[in-house]
Amino acid sequence: LGFQPDDERIARSFDIARDAGMAFSFTLSRAGGEHPNTARIDLVGQSGKTLSMTGSSLGGGRIMVTEFNGLQAKFSCDLPTLIVQNTDQPGRVGIVTSLLAKEKINIATLHVYRDHPGGNAVMIIEMDKPASKAIVESLSKAEGIKRVITVGGER
């Protein structure tokens, strides 16, 4: 919904989401060893695409995402963040970082995770400024890149 942590509309967010045509449900569970303020969000878009994230509320509007689509992750969304899902193949990180360098986007942090060699992988790249739509489109068309998502940094 694009609300900031101190937005007064949060108290009415369920109604606002329903009015916007969003459907949602909640399931409570307890997973051992996780932060007590941890939530997993499973999303399904109108196109049928899915997205899953697990994260913890750290207080003061801060969060830490610890899982993205079944792969380990660690990012806060405090900075503009680029999430690139790809096939684990040599050269994928180079494609992404070269394109960012060409556009003069500085990388603050870069984490790479994979489920197994040659399997699914994800790059989590926190940057000093957001990636443009043109960068996202270029990356989305690159060989071995499955999905490109931008999040965070609006604060």
Short mmCIF file of C-alpha atoms in Angstrom, two decimals:
data_model
loop_
_atom_site.label_atom_id
_atom_site.label_comp_id
_atom_site.label_asym_id
_atom_site.label_seq_id
_atom_site.Cartn_x
_atom_site.Cartn_y
_atom_site.Cartn_z
CA LEU A 1 0.00 0.00 0.00
CA GLY A 2 3.04 2.26 0.17
CA PHE A 3 2.49 3.40 3.75
CA GLN A 4 5.35 4.63 5.93
CA PRO A 5 5.59 3.20 9.50
CA ASP A 6 3.97 6.30 11.02
CA ASP A 7 1.10 6.59 8.49
CA GLU A 8 -2.24 7.03 10.28
CA ARG A 9 -3.97 4.91 7.59
CA ILE A 10 -2.24 1.75 8.87
CA ALA A 11 -5.06 1.25 11.39
CA ARG A 12 -7.46 0.94 8.39
CA SER A 13 -5.03 -0.89 6.09
CA PHE A 14 -7.07 -4.10 5.84
CA ASP A 15 -10.12 -2.18 4.64
CA ILE A 16 -8.00 -0.06 2.29
CA ALA A 17 -6.42 -3.20 0.81
CA ARG A 18 -9.82 -4.86 0.31
CA ASP A 19 -11.17 -1.70 -1.32
CA ALA A 20 -8.17 -1.82 -3.69
CA GLY A 21 -9.15 -5.38 -4.69
CA MET A 22 -6.54 -7.20 -2.65
CA ALA A 23 -7.37 -10.52 -1.00
CA PHE A 24 -5.38 -11.75 1.97
CA SER A 25 -5.42 -14.19 4.87
CA PHE A 26 -3.29 -14.87 7.92
CA THR A 27 -2.02 -18.12 9.40
CA LEU A 28 -0.30 -18.19 12.78
CA SER A 29 2.65 -20.52 13.33
CA ARG A 30 5.66 -20.86 15.57
CA ALA A 31 9.04 -21.62 14.04
CA GLY A 32 11.87 -22.41 16.39
CA GLY A 33 14.84 -20.09 16.69
CA GLU A 34 13.36 -17.15 14.78
CA HIS A 35 13.11 -13.61 16.04
CA PRO A 36 9.79 -13.22 17.96
CA ASN A 37 8.56 -10.55 15.50
CA THR A 38 9.02 -12.66 12.38
CA ALA A 39 6.51 -12.94 9.55
CA ARG A 40 6.45 -14.85 6.29
CA ILE A 41 4.58 -13.29 3.40
CA ASP A 42 3.49 -15.38 0.43
CA LEU A 43 2.12 -13.32 -2.46
CA VAL A 44 0.35 -14.35 -5.66
CA GLY A 45 -0.12 -11.69 -8.33
CA GLN A 46 -2.95 -11.44 -10.81
CA SER A 47 -0.63 -12.96 -13.41
CA GLY A 48 -0.06 -15.98 -11.16
CA LYS A 49 3.54 -15.04 -10.32
CA THR A 50 4.48 -15.81 -6.73
CA LEU A 51 6.81 -14.21 -4.24
CA SER A 52 7.71 -15.33 -0.73
CA MET A 53 9.62 -13.35 1.89
CA THR A 54 10.40 -13.91 5.56
CA GLY A 55 11.46 -10.99 7.68
CA SER A 56 11.59 -9.65 11.21
CA SER A 57 10.48 -6.34 12.64
CA LEU A 58 13.43 -4.92 14.57
CA GLY A 59 11.56 -1.92 15.98
CA GLY A 60 11.40 1.72 14.99
CA GLY A 61 10.17 0.86 11.49
CA ARG A 62 13.29 -1.22 10.75
CA ILE A 63 13.06 -4.70 9.22
CA MET A 64 15.45 -7.47 8.23
CA VAL A 65 14.47 -9.82 5.40
CA THR A 66 15.96 -13.28 6.03
CA GLU A 67 14.48 -15.37 3.22
CA PHE A 68 13.46 -14.62 -0.35
CA ASN A 69 11.64 -17.24 -2.46
CA GLY A 70 13.09 -20.10 -0.42
CA LEU A 71 16.67 -18.85 -0.51
CA GLN A 72 18.59 -17.38 2.42
CA ALA A 73 18.82 -13.58 2.34
CA LYS A 74 19.81 -10.66 4.53
CA PHE A 75 18.75 -7.13 3.66
CA SER A 76 16.92 -4.26 5.32
CA CYS A 77 15.25 -2.23 2.54
CA ASP A 78 16.81 0.90 4.10
CA LEU A 79 18.66 1.49 0.82
CA PRO A 80 17.33 1.02 -2.71
CA THR A 81 17.62 -2.74 -3.22
CA LEU A 82 17.79 -4.78 -6.40
CA ILE A 83 16.84 -8.46 -6.14
CA VAL A 84 17.93 -10.55 -9.10
CA GLN A 85 16.81 -14.16 -9.33
CA ASN A 86 18.97 -16.13 -11.71
CA THR A 87 20.33 -19.50 -12.68
CA ASP A 88 23.57 -20.22 -10.82
CA GLN A 89 25.99 -19.89 -13.75
CA PRO A 90 29.35 -18.17 -14.16
CA GLY A 91 29.08 -14.55 -15.27
CA ARG A 92 25.63 -13.65 -13.91
CA VAL A 93 27.06 -11.39 -11.16
CA GLY A 94 29.33 -9.72 -13.73
CA ILE A 95 26.40 -8.94 -16.04
CA VAL A 96 24.51 -7.21 -13.23
CA THR A 97 27.42 -5.31 -11.69
CA SER A 98 28.72 -4.16 -15.09
CA LEU A 99 25.33 -2.71 -16.00
CA LEU A 100 25.10 -0.90 -12.64
CA ALA A 101 28.64 0.49 -13.06
CA LYS A 102 27.83 1.70 -16.58
CA GLU A 103 24.87 3.64 -15.11
CA LYS A 104 27.14 5.00 -12.32
CA ILE A 105 25.22 3.24 -9.55
CA ASN A 106 27.40 2.48 -6.54
CA ILE A 107 26.85 -0.84 -4.76
CA ALA A 108 26.70 -0.56 -0.97
CA THR A 109 26.33 -4.31 -0.30
CA LEU A 110 26.11 -7.39 -2.52
CA HIS A 111 25.04 -10.80 -1.25
CA VAL A 112 24.75 -13.88 -3.44
CA TYR A 113 22.86 -17.00 -2.37
CA ARG A 114 22.10 -20.28 -4.13
CA ASP A 115 20.33 -23.51 -3.33
CA HIS A 116 23.00 -25.71 -5.02
CA PRO A 117 25.62 -25.40 -7.81
CA GLY A 118 23.85 -24.77 -11.10
CA GLY A 119 20.48 -24.35 -9.37
CA ASN A 120 18.51 -21.31 -8.32
CA ALA A 121 20.38 -18.25 -7.11
CA VAL A 122 19.57 -14.75 -5.95
CA MET A 123 21.62 -11.56 -5.76
CA ILE A 124 20.62 -8.97 -3.18
CA ILE A 125 22.20 -5.63 -4.09
CA GLU A 126 21.78 -2.58 -1.87
CA MET A 127 22.70 0.60 -3.75
CA ASP A 128 23.26 4.29 -3.17
CA LYS A 129 20.48 5.20 -5.62
CA PRO A 130 17.63 3.24 -7.22
CA ALA A 131 18.01 1.33 -10.47
CA SER A 132 16.12 2.88 -13.37
CA LYS A 133 13.31 1.10 -15.23
CA ALA A 134 15.72 0.78 -18.17
CA ILE A 135 18.22 -1.15 -16.02
CA VAL A 136 15.50 -3.45 -14.71
CA GLU A 137 14.27 -4.09 -18.26
CA SER A 138 17.81 -4.76 -19.56
CA LEU A 139 18.55 -7.16 -16.72
CA SER A 140 15.22 -8.94 -17.17
CA LYS A 141 16.18 -9.77 -20.76
CA ALA A 142 19.71 -11.00 -19.92
CA GLU A 143 20.53 -14.68 -20.31
CA GLY A 144 20.06 -16.67 -17.12
CA ILE A 145 18.12 -13.92 -15.33
CA LYS A 146 14.69 -15.12 -14.18
CA ARG A 147 13.27 -12.11 -12.33
CA VAL A 148 14.35 -8.61 -11.28
CA ILE A 149 12.64 -6.79 -8.40
CA THR A 150 13.37 -3.40 -6.86
CA VAL A 151 12.45 -2.60 -3.24
CA GLY A 152 13.19 -0.18 -0.45
CA GLY A 153 15.00 3.05 -0.07
CA GLU A 154 11.93 5.28 -0.01
CA ARG A 155 12.57 6.56 3.53
#
